[in-house]
Coordinates of C-alpha atoms in Angstrom, one line a residue:
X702 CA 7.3 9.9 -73.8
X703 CA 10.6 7.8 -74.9
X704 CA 10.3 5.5 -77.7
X705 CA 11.6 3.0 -75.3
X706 CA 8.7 3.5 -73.1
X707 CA 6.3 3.4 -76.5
X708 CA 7.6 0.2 -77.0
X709 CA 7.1 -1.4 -73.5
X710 CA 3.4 -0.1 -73.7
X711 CA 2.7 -1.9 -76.8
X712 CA 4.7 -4.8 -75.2
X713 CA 2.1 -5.0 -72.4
X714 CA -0.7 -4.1 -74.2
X715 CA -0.6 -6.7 -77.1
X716 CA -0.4 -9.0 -74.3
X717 CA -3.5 -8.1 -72.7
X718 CA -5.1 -7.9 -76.0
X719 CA -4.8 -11.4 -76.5
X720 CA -5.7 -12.6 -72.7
X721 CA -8.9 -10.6 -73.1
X722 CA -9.5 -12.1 -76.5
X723 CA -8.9 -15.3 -75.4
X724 CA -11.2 -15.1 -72.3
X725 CA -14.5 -13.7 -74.2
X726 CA -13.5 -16.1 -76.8
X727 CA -13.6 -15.3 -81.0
X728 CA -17.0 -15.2 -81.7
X729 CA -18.0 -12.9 -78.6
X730 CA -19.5 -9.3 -79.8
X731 CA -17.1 -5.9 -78.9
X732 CA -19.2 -3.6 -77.4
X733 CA -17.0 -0.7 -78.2
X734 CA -17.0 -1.9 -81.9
X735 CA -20.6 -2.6 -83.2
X736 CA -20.5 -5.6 -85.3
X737 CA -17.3 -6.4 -84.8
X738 CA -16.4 -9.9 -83.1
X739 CA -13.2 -10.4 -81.5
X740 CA -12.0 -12.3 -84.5
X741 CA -12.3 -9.0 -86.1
X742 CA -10.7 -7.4 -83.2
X743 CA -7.7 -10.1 -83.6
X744 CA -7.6 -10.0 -87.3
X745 CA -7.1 -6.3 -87.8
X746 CA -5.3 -5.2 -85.4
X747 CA -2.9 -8.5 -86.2
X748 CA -3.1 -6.8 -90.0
X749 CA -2.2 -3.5 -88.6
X750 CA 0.9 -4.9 -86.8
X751 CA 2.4 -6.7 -89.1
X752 CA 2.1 -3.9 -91.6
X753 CA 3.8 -1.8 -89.3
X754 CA 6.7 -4.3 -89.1
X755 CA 7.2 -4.0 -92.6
X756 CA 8.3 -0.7 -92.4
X757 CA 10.7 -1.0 -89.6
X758 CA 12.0 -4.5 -90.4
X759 CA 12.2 -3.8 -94.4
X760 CA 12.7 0.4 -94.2
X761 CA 9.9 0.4 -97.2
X762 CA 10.0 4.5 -97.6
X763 CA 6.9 5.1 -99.3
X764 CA 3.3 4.0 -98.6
X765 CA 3.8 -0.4 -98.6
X766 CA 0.1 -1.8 -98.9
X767 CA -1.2 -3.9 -96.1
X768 CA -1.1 -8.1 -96.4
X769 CA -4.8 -8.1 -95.9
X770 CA -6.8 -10.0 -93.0
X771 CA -6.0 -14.0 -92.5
X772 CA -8.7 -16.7 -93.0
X773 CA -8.0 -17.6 -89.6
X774 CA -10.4 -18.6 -86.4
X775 CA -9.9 -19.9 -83.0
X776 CA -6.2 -20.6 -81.1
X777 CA -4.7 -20.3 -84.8
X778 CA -6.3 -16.9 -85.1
X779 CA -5.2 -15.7 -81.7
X780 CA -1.8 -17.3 -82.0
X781 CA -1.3 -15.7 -84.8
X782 CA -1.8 -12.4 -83.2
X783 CA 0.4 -12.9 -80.7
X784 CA 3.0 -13.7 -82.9
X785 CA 2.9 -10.7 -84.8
X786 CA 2.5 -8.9 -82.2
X787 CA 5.7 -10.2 -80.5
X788 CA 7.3 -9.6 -83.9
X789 CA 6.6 -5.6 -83.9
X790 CA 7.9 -5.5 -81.0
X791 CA 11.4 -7.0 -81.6
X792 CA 11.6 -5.4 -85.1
X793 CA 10.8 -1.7 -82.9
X794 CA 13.4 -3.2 -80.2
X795 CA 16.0 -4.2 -82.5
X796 CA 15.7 -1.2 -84.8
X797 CA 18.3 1.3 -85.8
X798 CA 17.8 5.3 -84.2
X799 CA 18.6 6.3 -87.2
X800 CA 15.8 3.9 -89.1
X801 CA 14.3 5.3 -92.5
X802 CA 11.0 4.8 -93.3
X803 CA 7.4 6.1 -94.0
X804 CA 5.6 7.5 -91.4
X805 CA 2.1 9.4 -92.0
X806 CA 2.2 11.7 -88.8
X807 CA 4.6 14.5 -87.7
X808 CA 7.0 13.1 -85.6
X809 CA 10.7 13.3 -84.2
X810 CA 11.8 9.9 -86.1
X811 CA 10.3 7.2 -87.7
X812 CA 11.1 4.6 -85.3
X813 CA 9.6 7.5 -82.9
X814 CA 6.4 7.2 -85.2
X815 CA 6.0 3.8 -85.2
X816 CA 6.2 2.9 -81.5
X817 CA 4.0 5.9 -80.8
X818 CA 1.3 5.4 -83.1
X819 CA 1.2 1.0 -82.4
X820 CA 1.3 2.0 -78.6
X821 CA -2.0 3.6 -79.1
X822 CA -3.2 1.6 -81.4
X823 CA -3.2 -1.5 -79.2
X824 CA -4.0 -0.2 -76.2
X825 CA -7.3 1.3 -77.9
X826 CA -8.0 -2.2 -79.2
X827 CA -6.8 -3.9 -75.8
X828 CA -10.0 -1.9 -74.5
X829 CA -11.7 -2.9 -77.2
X830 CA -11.3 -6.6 -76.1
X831 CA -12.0 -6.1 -72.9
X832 CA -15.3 -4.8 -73.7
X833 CA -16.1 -7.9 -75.4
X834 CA -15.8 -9.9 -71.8
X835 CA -18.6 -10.5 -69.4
X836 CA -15.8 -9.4 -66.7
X837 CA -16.1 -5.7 -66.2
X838 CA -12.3 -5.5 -64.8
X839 CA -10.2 -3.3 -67.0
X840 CA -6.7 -1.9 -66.4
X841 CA -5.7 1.3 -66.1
X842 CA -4.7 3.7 -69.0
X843 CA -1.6 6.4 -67.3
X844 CA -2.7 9.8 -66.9
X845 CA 0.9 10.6 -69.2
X846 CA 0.3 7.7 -71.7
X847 CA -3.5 9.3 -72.0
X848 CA -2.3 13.1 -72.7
X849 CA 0.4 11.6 -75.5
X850 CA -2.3 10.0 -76.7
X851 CA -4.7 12.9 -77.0
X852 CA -1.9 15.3 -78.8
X853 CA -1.9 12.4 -81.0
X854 CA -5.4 12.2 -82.2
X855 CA -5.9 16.2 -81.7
X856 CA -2.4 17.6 -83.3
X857 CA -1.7 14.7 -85.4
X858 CA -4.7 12.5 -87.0
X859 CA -7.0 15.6 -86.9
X860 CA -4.6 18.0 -88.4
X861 CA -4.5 16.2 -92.0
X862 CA -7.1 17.9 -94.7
X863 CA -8.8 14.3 -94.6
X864 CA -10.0 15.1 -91.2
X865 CA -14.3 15.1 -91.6
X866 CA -14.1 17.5 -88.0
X867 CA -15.7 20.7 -89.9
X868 CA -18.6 23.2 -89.1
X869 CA -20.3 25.5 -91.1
X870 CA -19.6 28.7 -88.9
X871 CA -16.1 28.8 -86.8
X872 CA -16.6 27.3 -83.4
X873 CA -14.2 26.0 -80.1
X874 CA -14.0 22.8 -78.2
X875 CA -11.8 23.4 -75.0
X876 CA -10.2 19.6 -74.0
X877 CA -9.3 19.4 -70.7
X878 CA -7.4 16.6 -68.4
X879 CA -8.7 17.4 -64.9
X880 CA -5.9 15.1 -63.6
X881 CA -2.5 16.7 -65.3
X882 CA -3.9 19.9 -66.1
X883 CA -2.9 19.5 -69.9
X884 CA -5.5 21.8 -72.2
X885 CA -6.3 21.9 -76.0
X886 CA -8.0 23.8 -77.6
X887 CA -9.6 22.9 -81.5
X888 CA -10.6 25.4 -83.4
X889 CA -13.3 24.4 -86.0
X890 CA -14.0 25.7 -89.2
X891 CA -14.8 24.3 -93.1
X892 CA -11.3 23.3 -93.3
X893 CA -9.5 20.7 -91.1
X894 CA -9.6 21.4 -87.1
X895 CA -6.8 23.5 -85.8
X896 CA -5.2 22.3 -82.2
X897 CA -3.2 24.4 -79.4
X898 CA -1.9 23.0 -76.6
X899 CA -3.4 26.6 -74.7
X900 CA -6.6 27.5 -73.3
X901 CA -6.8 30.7 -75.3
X902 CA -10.5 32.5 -76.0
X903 CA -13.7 31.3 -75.0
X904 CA -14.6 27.9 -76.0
X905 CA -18.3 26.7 -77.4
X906 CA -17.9 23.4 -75.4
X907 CA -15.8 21.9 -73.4
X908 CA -14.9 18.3 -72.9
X909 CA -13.4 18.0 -69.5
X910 CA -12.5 14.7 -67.0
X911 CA -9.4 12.5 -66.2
X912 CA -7.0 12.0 -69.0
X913 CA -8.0 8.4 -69.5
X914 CA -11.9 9.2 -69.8
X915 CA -11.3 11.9 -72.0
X916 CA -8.7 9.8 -74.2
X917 CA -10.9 7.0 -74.6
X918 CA -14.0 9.6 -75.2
X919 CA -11.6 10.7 -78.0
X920 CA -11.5 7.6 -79.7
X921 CA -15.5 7.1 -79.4
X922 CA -14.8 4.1 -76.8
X923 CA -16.5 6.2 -73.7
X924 CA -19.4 8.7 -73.3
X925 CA -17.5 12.3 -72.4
X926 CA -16.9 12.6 -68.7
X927 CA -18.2 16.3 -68.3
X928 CA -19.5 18.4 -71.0
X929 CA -20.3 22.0 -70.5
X930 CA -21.4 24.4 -73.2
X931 CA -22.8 23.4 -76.7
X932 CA -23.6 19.7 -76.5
X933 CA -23.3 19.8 -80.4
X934 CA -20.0 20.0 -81.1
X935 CA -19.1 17.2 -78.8
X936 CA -22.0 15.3 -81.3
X937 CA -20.3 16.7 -84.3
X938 CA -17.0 14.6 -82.6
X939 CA -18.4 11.3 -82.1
X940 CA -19.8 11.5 -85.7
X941 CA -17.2 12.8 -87.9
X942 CA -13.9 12.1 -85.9
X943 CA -14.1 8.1 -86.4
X944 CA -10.6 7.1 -87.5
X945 CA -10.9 4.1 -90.3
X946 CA -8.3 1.6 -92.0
X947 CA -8.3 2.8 -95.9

């Protein structure tokens, strides 16, 4: 995907953070997120953007600590959201090609980087705020947005040595988009997991469905779609893959 696309993802999604947010209301429980409220919902993810801002707006090119989470409820919480949120996207808008900052993923630019990785980010915790809703209406995650999403987590966030994905003895999990035919494989060991974009060799399980599903199932915000093989290692996932704000 372009950057500019990135951008107008996060665009939309930030938007329909807020709308769901607002609609289950700050104190309402995200089912995706035990004990979290949406006011934690709002608060970190409002954190997480205007960190990223930081970077792009300032060009801070080493690791720039976060401002930390606002004592902030209500319509000034969620206003304050959205105002960050508009503010990540102008400074990502705005910003040189050629912009030089810290990034903590491989990628072909920083401004690349950041659009990528706040796309994501928001549209996981857009689902996240939907969740919290007594409405069951949620909309749609692109089959290509998924798969960008996926190489993310598998070949990016799950490559670094502080990846907890490890078994004792050397095993494969085959992921598989049913709907764009786009296959990893992860090879698992005692060091951190190892990701082709290949179905080489046989697999001990495979975690298979439309890119969405699987995405999301990635992320620990959906039970996998189809499983076949050894149901353990898609346990091992949803207990060692969680990614946390440090």
């Amino acid at each position: 995907m372009k950057t500019v696309e990135h951008v107008q993802v996060l665009d939309r999604e930030g938007r329909l953070l807020a709308h769901a947010a607002e609609e289950a209301g700050p104190g309402a429980a995200v089912a995706t997120c035990p004990g979290w409220q949406v006011r934690d919902l709002l608060r970190h993810t409002g954190m997480v953007h205007r960190w990223a801002t930081a970077y792009v707006a300032e060009g801070h090119t080493s690791y720039h600590p976060d401002g930390g989470l606002p004592d902030l409820d209500g319509k000034e919480l969620l206003e304050w959201f959205r105002t960050g949120h508009a503010a990540l996207v102008d400074a990502l808008t705005s910003a040189p090609a050629d912009l030089d900052c810290w990034t903590f993923l491989p990628a072909p630019s920083p401004l690349a980087f950041w659009a990528r990785r706040q796309a994501h980010e928001t549209t996981v915790h857009r689902v996240d705020a939907e969740s919290a809703r007594l409405s069951t209406s949620h909309v749609a995650i692109s089959p290509g947005f998924a798969v960008d999403g996926i190489d993310e987590l598998l070949r990016g966030f799950h490559a670094r040595r502080r990846s907890e994905v490890r078994t004792e003895k050397p095993a494969v999990l085959r992921v598989r988009a049913t709907d764009t035919d786009d296959v990893w494989t992860v090879r698992l060991s005692q060091d951190a997991p190892v990701t082709t974009r290949d179905e080489e060799g046989e697999a001990d399980c495979e975690l298979s469905g439309p890119a969405a599903r699987v995405y999301l199932s990635l992320w620990n915000r959906l039970p996998a779609p189809r499983l076949t093989g050894d149901p353990g290692l898609a346990r091992l996932w949803r207990e060692t893959s969680a990614v946390t704000w440090s």
